[in-house]
Short mmCIF file of C-alpha atoms and ligand atoms in Angstrom, two decimals:
data_model
loop_
_atom_site.label_atom_id
_atom_site.label_comp_id
_atom_site.label_asym_id
_atom_site.label_seq_id
_atom_site.Cartn_x
_atom_site.Cartn_y
_atom_site.Cartn_z
CA MET A 1 22.28 63.34 -36.07
CA GLY A 2 18.71 64.33 -36.75
CA ASP A 3 15.55 64.47 -34.66
CA ILE A 4 14.07 61.26 -33.38
CA LEU A 5 10.61 61.01 -34.93
CA LEU A 6 8.07 58.83 -33.18
CA GLU A 7 4.55 58.14 -34.37
CA ASN A 8 2.22 59.26 -31.63
CA THR A 9 -1.12 57.45 -31.54
CA LEU A 10 -2.57 60.46 -29.72
CA SER A 11 -1.88 62.93 -32.54
CA GLY A 12 -1.85 60.34 -35.32
CA ARG A 13 1.40 61.90 -36.58
CA LYS A 14 5.14 61.41 -36.42
CA GLU A 15 6.50 64.00 -34.01
CA PRO A 16 10.05 64.92 -32.97
CA PHE A 17 10.72 63.42 -29.57
CA VAL A 18 11.83 65.81 -26.83
CA PRO A 19 11.66 64.64 -23.22
CA LEU A 20 10.10 66.78 -20.50
CA HIS A 21 13.12 66.52 -18.23
CA ASP A 22 16.37 67.45 -19.86
CA GLY A 23 18.30 64.34 -20.90
CA GLU A 24 15.98 61.89 -19.14
CA VAL A 25 13.17 59.81 -20.63
CA ARG A 26 10.34 58.68 -18.40
CA MET A 27 8.63 55.75 -20.00
CA TYR A 28 5.91 53.30 -18.96
CA THR A 29 5.34 49.91 -20.54
CA CYS A 30 2.26 47.82 -19.83
CA GLY A 31 3.73 44.50 -18.80
CA PRO A 32 2.23 41.03 -19.02
CA THR A 33 -0.64 39.56 -17.10
CA VAL A 34 1.16 36.72 -15.40
CA TYR A 35 -1.62 34.12 -15.66
CA ASP A 36 0.10 31.97 -18.25
CA SER A 37 3.33 31.88 -20.29
CA ALA A 38 3.83 34.93 -22.49
CA HIS A 39 3.61 34.12 -26.23
CA ILE A 40 5.69 35.33 -29.16
CA GLY A 41 3.09 38.04 -29.88
CA ASN A 42 3.65 39.49 -26.42
CA PHE A 43 7.39 39.36 -27.06
CA ARG A 44 6.96 41.18 -30.36
CA THR A 45 5.71 44.09 -28.28
CA PHE A 46 8.33 43.70 -25.53
CA VAL A 47 11.18 43.50 -28.05
CA PHE A 48 9.85 46.68 -29.68
CA GLN A 49 9.93 48.54 -26.37
CA ASP A 50 13.43 47.21 -25.74
CA ILE A 51 14.59 48.52 -29.14
CA LEU A 52 13.08 51.90 -28.26
CA ARG A 53 14.74 51.88 -24.85
CA ARG A 54 18.14 50.87 -26.27
CA PHE A 55 17.95 53.47 -29.03
CA LEU A 56 17.17 56.25 -26.55
CA LEU A 57 20.12 55.08 -24.41
CA LEU A 58 22.36 55.01 -27.49
CA ARG A 59 21.34 58.61 -28.17
CA GLY A 60 22.55 59.59 -24.74
CA PHE A 61 19.32 59.78 -22.76
CA LYS A 62 19.10 58.49 -19.25
CA MET A 63 16.14 56.12 -18.88
CA LEU A 64 13.60 55.99 -16.11
CA HIS A 65 11.48 53.13 -17.33
CA VAL A 66 8.72 51.26 -15.54
CA MET A 67 7.10 47.98 -16.47
CA ASN A 68 4.31 46.49 -14.41
CA LEU A 69 3.36 42.89 -13.90
CA THR A 70 -0.39 42.45 -13.67
CA ASP A 71 -0.56 39.78 -10.99
CA VAL A 72 -4.22 39.97 -10.08
CA ASP A 73 -7.13 39.63 -12.52
CA ASP A 74 -10.14 37.41 -13.21
CA ARG A 75 -8.13 34.71 -14.97
CA ILE A 76 -5.48 34.60 -12.26
CA ILE A 77 -8.13 34.33 -9.57
CA GLN A 78 -9.96 31.55 -11.43
CA ASN A 79 -6.85 29.56 -12.30
CA ALA A 80 -5.40 29.83 -8.80
CA ALA A 81 -8.73 28.71 -7.29
CA ALA A 82 -8.88 25.78 -9.71
CA ALA A 83 -5.34 24.76 -8.69
CA GLY A 84 -6.16 25.20 -5.00
CA ILE A 85 -3.33 27.69 -4.40
CA THR A 86 -3.11 31.39 -3.58
CA ILE A 87 -2.86 33.95 -6.35
CA PHE A 88 0.67 34.68 -5.15
CA GLU A 89 1.77 31.07 -5.48
CA TYR A 90 0.07 30.92 -8.84
CA THR A 91 1.68 34.05 -10.31
CA ARG A 92 5.15 33.36 -8.90
CA LYS A 93 6.02 30.65 -11.39
CA HIS A 94 4.68 32.62 -14.36
CA THR A 95 6.56 35.72 -13.24
CA GLN A 96 9.76 33.70 -12.94
CA ALA A 97 9.27 32.23 -16.41
CA PHE A 98 8.59 35.68 -17.84
CA LEU A 99 11.81 37.08 -16.36
CA GLU A 100 13.76 34.14 -17.78
CA ASP A 101 12.19 34.67 -21.20
CA MET A 102 13.05 38.38 -21.10
CA ALA A 103 16.65 37.54 -20.26
CA ALA A 104 16.82 34.92 -23.01
CA LEU A 105 15.79 37.58 -25.54
CA ASN A 106 18.27 40.12 -24.12
CA ILE A 107 15.41 42.44 -23.19
CA GLU A 108 16.91 44.86 -20.70
CA SER A 109 15.29 45.13 -17.32
CA PRO A 110 13.49 48.44 -16.86
CA GLU A 111 14.60 50.55 -13.90
CA HIS A 112 11.42 49.49 -12.09
CA LEU A 113 9.78 46.13 -12.77
CA ILE A 114 6.89 46.15 -10.35
CA ARG A 115 3.98 44.03 -9.25
CA ALA A 116 0.45 45.41 -9.14
CA THR A 117 -0.27 43.69 -5.82
CA ASP A 118 2.56 45.66 -4.17
CA HIS A 119 0.79 48.92 -5.05
CA ILE A 120 -2.75 48.49 -3.77
CA GLU A 121 -2.36 51.49 -1.46
CA ASP A 122 -1.36 53.75 -4.38
CA MET A 123 -4.42 52.58 -6.33
CA VAL A 124 -6.71 53.20 -3.36
CA ALA A 125 -5.28 56.72 -2.99
CA LEU A 126 -5.88 57.46 -6.67
CA ILE A 127 -9.47 56.18 -6.48
CA GLU A 128 -10.01 58.45 -3.45
CA ARG A 129 -8.69 61.38 -5.45
CA LEU A 130 -11.16 60.62 -8.23
CA ALA A 131 -13.97 60.20 -5.72
CA GLU A 132 -13.25 63.68 -4.32
CA LYS A 133 -13.83 65.03 -7.83
CA SER A 134 -17.20 63.20 -8.02
CA ILE A 135 -16.07 61.15 -10.98
CA THR A 136 -16.85 57.83 -9.34
CA TYR A 137 -19.95 56.05 -8.10
CA SER A 138 -20.42 52.88 -6.11
CA THR A 139 -22.75 49.96 -6.68
CA ASP A 140 -22.77 46.91 -4.41
CA GLY A 141 -19.31 47.65 -3.06
CA SER A 142 -17.71 48.15 -6.47
CA ILE A 143 -16.55 51.58 -7.60
CA TYR A 144 -16.95 52.80 -11.17
CA TYR A 145 -15.57 55.61 -13.27
CA ARG A 146 -18.29 57.79 -14.80
CA ILE A 147 -17.09 58.36 -18.37
CA ALA A 148 -19.68 61.07 -19.00
CA LYS A 149 -17.67 63.30 -16.63
CA PHE A 150 -14.53 63.15 -18.78
CA PRO A 151 -15.04 65.08 -22.01
CA GLY A 152 -11.77 63.95 -23.59
CA TYR A 153 -12.76 60.29 -23.53
CA GLY A 154 -11.88 58.61 -26.85
CA LYS A 155 -9.13 61.04 -27.88
CA LEU A 156 -6.44 58.36 -28.01
CA SER A 157 -8.22 55.56 -29.83
CA LYS A 158 -10.59 57.89 -31.72
CA ILE A 159 -13.15 55.21 -31.15
CA ASP A 160 -16.73 56.08 -31.98
CA LEU A 161 -18.60 55.44 -28.77
CA THR A 162 -22.05 56.37 -30.01
CA GLY A 163 -22.69 52.74 -30.94
CA ILE A 164 -22.00 51.53 -27.42
CA GLN A 165 -25.44 51.72 -25.85
CA ALA A 166 -26.12 51.86 -22.15
CA GLY A 167 -26.59 48.28 -21.01
CA ALA A 168 -24.47 46.71 -23.77
CA ARG A 169 -21.55 44.68 -22.44
CA VAL A 170 -18.11 45.98 -23.28
CA GLU A 171 -16.10 44.18 -20.66
CA LEU A 172 -16.04 40.69 -19.32
CA ASP A 173 -17.16 41.64 -15.87
CA ARG A 174 -20.72 41.27 -14.68
CA TYR A 175 -20.91 44.25 -12.37
CA GLU A 176 -23.74 46.81 -12.43
CA LYS A 177 -22.83 49.97 -14.29
CA ALA A 178 -24.77 53.16 -14.97
CA ASP A 179 -23.44 53.34 -18.53
CA ALA A 180 -21.92 50.56 -20.61
CA ARG A 181 -18.80 52.65 -21.17
CA ASP A 182 -18.13 53.06 -17.45
CA PHE A 183 -15.47 50.81 -16.04
CA ALA A 184 -14.62 49.38 -12.66
CA LEU A 185 -11.92 51.07 -10.61
CA TRP A 186 -12.47 48.77 -7.68
CA LYS A 187 -14.22 45.42 -7.62
CA ALA A 188 -16.12 44.11 -4.60
CA PRO A 189 -15.03 40.58 -3.68
CA LYS A 190 -17.06 37.62 -4.88
CA PRO A 191 -17.33 34.72 -2.43
CA GLY A 192 -14.03 32.91 -1.97
CA GLU A 193 -12.03 35.49 -3.94
CA HIS A 194 -8.80 37.05 -2.78
CA PHE A 195 -9.45 40.62 -1.60
CA TRP A 196 -7.75 43.51 0.17
CA GLN A 197 -9.33 45.26 3.14
CA THR A 198 -8.87 48.99 2.43
CA ARG A 199 -10.21 52.48 3.21
CA ILE A 200 -12.53 52.24 0.20
CA GLY A 201 -13.82 48.85 1.33
CA PRO A 202 -12.86 45.24 0.69
CA GLY A 203 -12.05 44.22 -2.85
CA ARG A 204 -9.42 44.36 -5.55
CA PRO A 205 -8.37 46.92 -8.13
CA GLY A 206 -9.52 47.04 -11.73
CA TRP A 207 -6.79 46.54 -14.32
CA HIS A 208 -6.78 50.13 -15.60
CA ILE A 209 -6.21 51.83 -12.24
CA GLU A 210 -3.07 49.73 -11.73
CA CYS A 211 -1.21 51.33 -14.59
CA SER A 212 -2.31 54.91 -13.82
CA ALA A 213 -1.28 54.59 -10.19
CA MET A 214 2.05 52.87 -10.83
CA ALA A 215 3.05 55.11 -13.74
CA MET A 216 2.42 58.29 -11.77
CA LYS A 217 4.07 56.98 -8.61
CA TYR A 218 7.42 56.34 -10.28
CA LEU A 219 7.38 58.74 -13.22
CA GLY A 220 5.35 61.78 -12.15
CA GLU A 221 1.98 63.07 -13.28
CA THR A 222 3.05 63.62 -16.89
CA ILE A 223 5.27 61.04 -18.53
CA ASP A 224 7.15 61.11 -21.82
CA ILE A 225 6.26 57.81 -23.45
CA HIS A 226 3.68 55.11 -22.82
CA THR A 227 3.92 51.87 -24.80
CA GLY A 228 1.89 48.72 -25.37
CA GLY A 229 0.38 46.53 -28.04
CA VAL A 230 -2.28 47.98 -30.31
CA ASP A 231 -5.07 46.08 -28.53
CA LEU A 232 -4.39 48.12 -25.39
CA ALA A 233 -5.20 51.52 -26.94
CA PHE A 234 -8.88 50.89 -26.25
CA PRO A 235 -10.14 50.57 -23.63
CA HIS A 236 -7.07 50.15 -21.40
CA HIS A 237 -5.06 53.22 -22.36
CA GLU A 238 -8.12 55.34 -22.95
CA ASN A 239 -9.15 54.52 -19.39
CA GLU A 240 -5.67 55.25 -18.04
CA ILE A 241 -5.90 58.72 -19.61
CA ALA A 242 -9.37 59.27 -18.17
CA GLN A 243 -8.21 58.28 -14.68
CA SER A 244 -4.90 60.13 -14.60
CA GLU A 245 -6.01 63.32 -16.32
CA ALA A 246 -9.23 63.61 -14.30
CA ALA A 247 -7.18 63.26 -11.11
CA THR A 248 -4.34 65.65 -11.98
CA GLY A 249 -5.76 68.00 -14.62
CA LYS A 250 -2.51 67.48 -16.55
CA PRO A 251 -1.71 65.52 -19.71
CA PHE A 252 -0.85 61.96 -18.71
CA ALA A 253 1.57 60.92 -21.47
CA HIS A 254 3.06 62.95 -24.32
CA PHE A 255 3.75 60.03 -26.64
CA TRP A 256 1.69 56.88 -27.03
CA LEU A 257 3.40 54.14 -29.03
CA HIS A 258 1.52 51.00 -30.02
CA ALA A 259 2.97 47.90 -31.65
CA GLU A 260 0.85 46.16 -34.26
CA HIS A 261 0.06 42.54 -33.59
CA LEU A 262 1.96 39.46 -34.55
CA ILE A 263 0.06 36.85 -36.55
CA VAL A 264 1.31 33.39 -37.52
CA GLU A 265 1.52 32.27 -41.17
CA GLY A 266 -1.19 34.83 -42.01
CA GLU A 267 -3.60 33.83 -39.25
CA LYS A 268 -4.46 35.19 -35.85
CA MET A 269 -2.52 33.20 -33.26
CA SER A 270 -4.81 31.01 -31.18
CA LYS A 271 -4.53 27.83 -29.19
CA SER A 272 -7.44 26.28 -31.07
CA LEU A 273 -5.71 26.78 -34.44
CA GLY A 274 -2.55 25.09 -33.11
CA ASN A 275 -0.46 28.10 -34.16
CA PHE A 276 0.13 29.49 -30.69
CA PHE A 277 3.78 29.60 -29.63
CA THR A 278 5.57 30.50 -26.47
CA LEU A 279 9.31 31.11 -26.59
CA ARG A 280 9.88 27.74 -25.04
CA ASP A 281 7.84 26.04 -27.76
CA LEU A 282 10.33 27.47 -30.24
CA PHE A 283 13.38 26.58 -28.10
CA ALA A 284 12.07 23.02 -27.93
CA LYS A 285 11.97 22.98 -31.74
CA GLY A 286 15.68 23.88 -31.76
CA TYR A 287 15.43 27.62 -32.49
CA LYS A 288 17.84 29.91 -30.69
CA PRO A 289 16.99 32.94 -28.56
CA SER A 290 19.09 35.23 -30.80
CA THR A 291 17.21 34.01 -33.89
CA ILE A 292 13.87 34.83 -32.32
CA ARG A 293 15.03 38.21 -31.08
CA PHE A 294 16.45 39.09 -34.48
CA LEU A 295 13.26 38.10 -36.24
CA LEU A 296 11.00 39.97 -33.80
CA ALA A 297 13.18 43.07 -34.09
CA SER A 298 13.37 43.01 -37.88
CA VAL A 299 9.86 44.28 -38.68
CA PRO A 300 9.14 47.93 -37.76
CA TYR A 301 6.74 47.95 -34.83
CA ARG A 302 3.89 49.80 -36.53
CA ARG A 303 3.62 47.07 -39.18
CA GLN A 304 1.71 43.89 -38.62
CA PHE A 305 4.16 41.05 -38.02
CA ASN A 306 3.58 37.86 -39.98
CA PHE A 307 5.57 35.19 -38.18
CA THR A 308 6.55 32.25 -40.40
CA PHE A 309 8.98 29.39 -39.94
CA ASP A 310 10.65 30.35 -43.21
CA SER A 311 11.40 33.80 -41.87
CA LEU A 312 12.69 32.24 -38.66
CA GLN A 313 15.08 30.15 -40.74
CA GLN A 314 16.23 33.23 -42.60
CA ALA A 315 16.75 35.05 -39.32
CA ALA A 316 18.99 32.20 -38.13
CA SER A 317 21.21 32.57 -41.17
CA SER A 318 21.21 36.38 -40.90
CA VAL A 319 22.52 36.19 -37.33
CA GLU A 320 25.12 33.64 -38.44
CA ARG A 321 26.25 35.94 -41.23
CA LEU A 322 26.73 38.81 -38.78
CA ARG A 323 28.60 36.69 -36.25
CA ASN A 324 30.82 35.24 -38.95
CA PHE A 325 31.56 38.73 -40.16
CA VAL A 326 32.70 39.87 -36.71
CA TYR A 327 34.74 36.70 -36.35
CA ARG A 328 36.39 37.34 -39.69
CA LEU A 329 37.28 40.92 -38.73
CA GLN A 330 38.81 39.71 -35.49
CA ASN A 331 40.76 36.79 -36.90
CA GLU A 332 41.83 37.35 -40.44
CA LYS A 333 45.13 39.03 -41.40
CA PHE A 334 44.70 42.13 -43.54
CA PRO A 335 47.27 44.31 -45.36
CA ASP A 336 48.80 46.98 -43.11
CA GLY A 337 47.47 50.47 -42.56
CA PRO A 338 44.01 51.92 -43.15
CA ASN A 339 42.21 52.42 -46.44
CA PRO A 340 40.67 55.94 -46.23
CA ALA A 341 37.80 54.93 -48.52
CA MET A 342 36.71 52.35 -45.94
CA ALA A 343 36.36 54.94 -43.17
CA SER A 344 33.74 56.87 -45.12
CA ARG A 345 31.94 53.64 -46.09
CA ILE A 346 31.69 52.68 -42.42
CA GLN A 347 30.55 56.16 -41.42
CA GLN A 348 27.83 55.97 -44.03
CA ALA A 349 26.57 52.69 -42.57
CA GLU A 350 26.42 54.19 -39.09
CA ASP A 351 24.56 57.24 -40.39
CA ASP A 352 22.09 55.03 -42.24
CA LEU A 353 21.52 52.96 -39.12
CA HIS A 354 20.71 56.09 -37.14
CA HIS A 355 18.50 57.52 -39.88
CA GLY A 356 16.49 54.33 -39.97
CA LEU A 357 15.95 54.25 -36.24
CA GLU A 358 15.25 57.99 -36.08
CA ASP A 359 12.37 57.39 -38.43
CA ASP A 360 9.96 55.89 -35.89
CA LEU A 361 12.33 52.97 -35.23
CA ASN A 362 12.54 51.69 -38.76
CA THR A 363 14.50 48.58 -37.87
CA ALA A 364 14.24 47.19 -41.40
CA GLN A 365 16.15 50.23 -42.71
CA ALA A 366 18.71 49.96 -39.89
CA LEU A 367 19.31 46.29 -40.70
CA ALA A 368 19.67 47.03 -44.40
CA ALA A 369 22.38 49.57 -43.53
CA ILE A 370 24.35 46.92 -41.66
CA PHE A 371 23.90 44.11 -44.15
CA ASP A 372 25.01 46.44 -46.97
CA LEU A 373 28.11 47.22 -44.95
CA VAL A 374 28.80 43.52 -44.35
CA ARG A 375 28.48 42.82 -48.07
CA ASP A 376 30.73 45.72 -49.07
CA VAL A 377 33.39 44.95 -46.47
CA ASN A 378 33.43 41.25 -47.42
CA THR A 379 33.91 42.26 -51.05
CA ALA A 380 36.67 44.71 -50.10
CA ILE A 381 38.41 42.01 -48.07
CA ASP A 382 38.24 39.60 -50.99
CA ARG A 383 39.79 42.24 -53.24
CA GLY A 384 42.53 43.07 -50.75
CA GLU A 385 41.11 46.58 -50.32
CA PHE A 386 40.30 46.24 -46.64
CA HIS A 387 43.26 46.94 -44.37
CA ALA A 388 44.15 46.09 -40.79
CA GLY A 389 43.57 49.71 -39.79
CA ASP A 390 39.93 49.48 -40.95
CA ALA A 391 39.01 46.56 -38.72
CA PRO A 392 38.65 48.41 -35.37
CA ARG A 393 36.40 51.04 -36.95
CA THR A 394 34.21 48.35 -38.53
CA LEU A 395 34.00 46.50 -35.22
CA ILE A 396 32.82 49.72 -33.55
CA ALA A 397 30.04 49.99 -36.13
CA MET A 398 29.02 46.42 -35.30
CA THR A 399 29.06 47.26 -31.60
CA ILE A 400 26.75 50.22 -32.20
CA PHE A 401 24.46 47.96 -34.19
CA ASP A 402 24.45 45.43 -31.39
CA ALA A 403 23.69 48.02 -28.72
CA ILE A 404 20.24 47.99 -30.33
CA PHE A 405 19.79 44.54 -31.83
CA ALA A 406 21.70 42.53 -29.21
CA VAL A 407 22.30 39.36 -31.20
CA LEU A 408 26.07 39.15 -31.69
CA PRO A 409 27.38 37.41 -28.54
CA ASP A 410 27.33 33.69 -29.21
CA ASP A 411 25.67 32.71 -25.93
CA ASP A 412 22.61 30.83 -27.18
CA ALA A 413 23.88 27.42 -26.17
CA GLU A 414 24.52 28.62 -22.65
CA LYS A 415 21.10 30.25 -22.37
CA LEU A 416 19.31 27.18 -23.68
CA ARG A 417 21.18 24.93 -21.29
CA ALA A 418 20.22 27.16 -18.38
CA LEU A 419 16.57 26.83 -19.39
CA GLY A 420 16.89 23.06 -19.56
CA PHE A 421 16.93 22.63 -23.32
CA GLY A 422 19.27 19.73 -23.96
CA ALA A 423 22.99 19.94 -24.62
CA ALA A 424 22.90 23.39 -26.18
CA GLY A 425 19.78 22.34 -28.04
CA ALA A 426 22.19 20.08 -29.90
CA ALA A 427 20.06 17.00 -29.79
CA GLU A 428 17.16 18.96 -31.17
CA VAL A 429 19.06 20.84 -33.85
CA GLY A 430 16.82 20.62 -36.89
CA ASP A 431 17.81 19.65 -40.43
CA ALA A 432 16.82 23.06 -41.70
CA GLU A 433 19.23 24.78 -39.36
CA ILE A 434 22.06 22.44 -40.34
CA GLU A 435 21.34 23.08 -44.02
CA THR A 436 21.55 26.80 -43.35
CA LEU A 437 24.94 26.47 -41.65
CA VAL A 438 26.27 24.17 -44.36
CA ALA A 439 25.17 26.65 -47.03
CA GLU A 440 26.82 29.50 -45.09
CA ARG A 441 30.05 27.52 -44.96
CA GLN A 442 29.92 26.80 -48.69
CA ALA A 443 29.39 30.49 -49.38
CA ALA A 444 32.34 31.36 -47.15
CA ARG A 445 34.57 28.86 -48.94
CA LYS A 446 33.51 30.20 -52.29
CA ARG A 447 34.61 33.69 -51.31
CA ARG A 448 37.82 32.15 -49.88
CA ASP A 449 36.86 33.18 -46.34
CA PHE A 450 38.41 30.07 -44.80
CA SER A 451 38.40 31.33 -41.22
CA THR A 452 34.60 31.55 -41.30
CA ALA A 453 34.30 28.20 -43.06
CA ASP A 454 36.43 26.55 -40.37
CA ARG A 455 34.47 28.21 -37.61
CA ILE A 456 31.19 26.87 -38.99
CA ARG A 457 32.68 23.40 -39.31
CA ALA A 458 33.72 23.57 -35.66
CA GLN A 459 30.26 24.81 -34.65
CA LEU A 460 28.59 21.95 -36.42
CA ASP A 461 31.04 19.50 -34.91
CA GLU A 462 30.19 20.78 -31.44
CA ARG A 463 26.57 20.04 -32.19
CA GLY A 464 27.26 16.51 -33.36
CA ILE A 465 27.29 17.09 -37.11
CA ILE A 466 30.11 15.82 -39.34
CA LEU A 467 30.80 17.30 -42.75
CA GLU A 468 32.24 15.36 -45.63
CA ASP A 469 33.50 17.30 -48.61
CA THR A 470 32.66 15.55 -51.85
CA LYS A 471 34.87 15.31 -54.92
CA ASP A 472 32.69 17.64 -56.96
CA GLY A 473 33.25 20.47 -54.45
CA GLY A 474 29.94 19.85 -52.66
CA VAL A 475 29.40 18.74 -49.11
CA ARG A 476 27.45 16.01 -47.30
CA TRP A 477 26.57 16.03 -43.61
CA LYS A 478 25.60 13.39 -41.12
CA ARG A 479 24.96 13.14 -37.40
CA LYS A 480 27.73 11.53 -35.32
P1 AMP B 1 -1.10 40.77 -21.91
O1 AMP B 1 -0.25 39.83 -21.11
O2 AMP B 1 -2.24 40.11 -22.62
O3 AMP B 1 -1.55 41.96 -21.09
O4 AMP B 1 -0.19 41.35 -23.08
C1 AMP B 1 1.10 41.87 -22.90
C2 AMP B 1 1.49 42.74 -24.08
O5 AMP B 1 1.50 41.98 -25.30
C3 AMP B 1 0.51 43.89 -24.35
O6 AMP B 1 1.26 45.05 -24.68
C4 AMP B 1 -0.30 43.41 -25.51
O7 AMP B 1 -0.82 44.48 -26.26
C5 AMP B 1 0.73 42.65 -26.29
N1 AMP B 1 0.17 41.63 -27.22
C6 AMP B 1 -0.80 40.72 -26.99
N2 AMP B 1 -1.02 39.94 -28.07
C7 AMP B 1 -0.14 40.36 -29.03
C8 AMP B 1 0.17 39.95 -30.38
N3 AMP B 1 -0.46 38.94 -30.98
N4 AMP B 1 1.13 40.64 -31.03
C9 AMP B 1 1.80 41.65 -30.46
N5 AMP B 1 1.57 42.07 -29.18
C10 AMP B 1 0.62 41.44 -28.48
ZN1 ZN B 2 -1.32 49.04 -18.58
#
């Protein structure tokens, strides 16, 4: 197996990945701000980091992975006040929903999934460390980071800061700053706001200090990989670098990986355009968790993701094809013995899968490797060239594939039920999805794969759909 190449935003190049600690990867992921439900754009980024995590595990690394939950910020404070509840009550339900969504998408839990509000002391200590180095200044009880004292500022995002004039507003906050680029490390409380009484005064932390403090607490002063969506590179990650490196004098993260954004049908996702979707919006429309995961995983993370309902439909049939393939391998009778030619075909697919993922997580290439294998094995089965001895090896290849993509177990109905979406989403199952399954079954029958055809008929039956074969070899369906 070759080197794992990852595109590093810091260097602007693909670089071979080597962790600092032998065999162990220390990785930090900026988690969600739990002020609302996460949307499918957020999950594009979280699925990407899960693919990265799973690939590193597959390659034998031990993971030490941290994801934070930002559970205090302006929006949380405002929304909680409007609802007349504490910020903790307010964020609890969104945190819970986020964890359920992660589980629905088979996103593995990082080793540490931590709340910002449990780490105020660590943030205070880091601000004190920066204050000792005269990098901070205070105005009206708030504490700011003086960017002019950090010469490396801008090295990650390569942003040209000359246009940002003193006095211009770059952040939403209304606090007094000496320079527009400076940012708040600590915010003095406004009347009625939740605050912490600390050694550096009453108030609450800025968003950027959270991630620096939590990353370094669990992962050490220099970490291997830091991930997030592309919008976080500036100013959030730039500020994390400024804070951490000014405090320690060491590089903060070796690799910075940023996922490009998800857009919907060619447009930026926004509530006002009516094209804003949470996972649950899609579950309510009858789409399965595995379909959404597959689709989100299918586009390499450095490419912009154009989410469309057509592609979601295609993803549903792709997952079906893979599951049917595994089912066929497990249930059909094949001629005895192995066919040596098959072993090398399977090995090639595994190699191609690895090559794709080694190339900065090219999931599209990895998927092509598997779908080519599925096609070739189906053809070999139809020709009687696939033998019983080849099935276990093929199933292992599918298991390796699924260690990354995590879509093969047929547990969607169970997951949807647990989240309160009807009888396995059955009532809501859309015509388009039925058409897809019916077409899959027809294709299976055509290639004389009757075990798959029967399985699809049973699946449809379970979901209240009856099939009637017509005299001309076609098929009609109706709801029971
Ligand atoms: P937030 O909850 O806004 O802090 O975002 C959580 C994560 O989702 C961050 O890594 C963001 O960069 C990422 N993100 C936000 N919007 C999108 C989008 N449309 N597509 C992909 N990732 C996004
Ligand atoms: Zn962060």
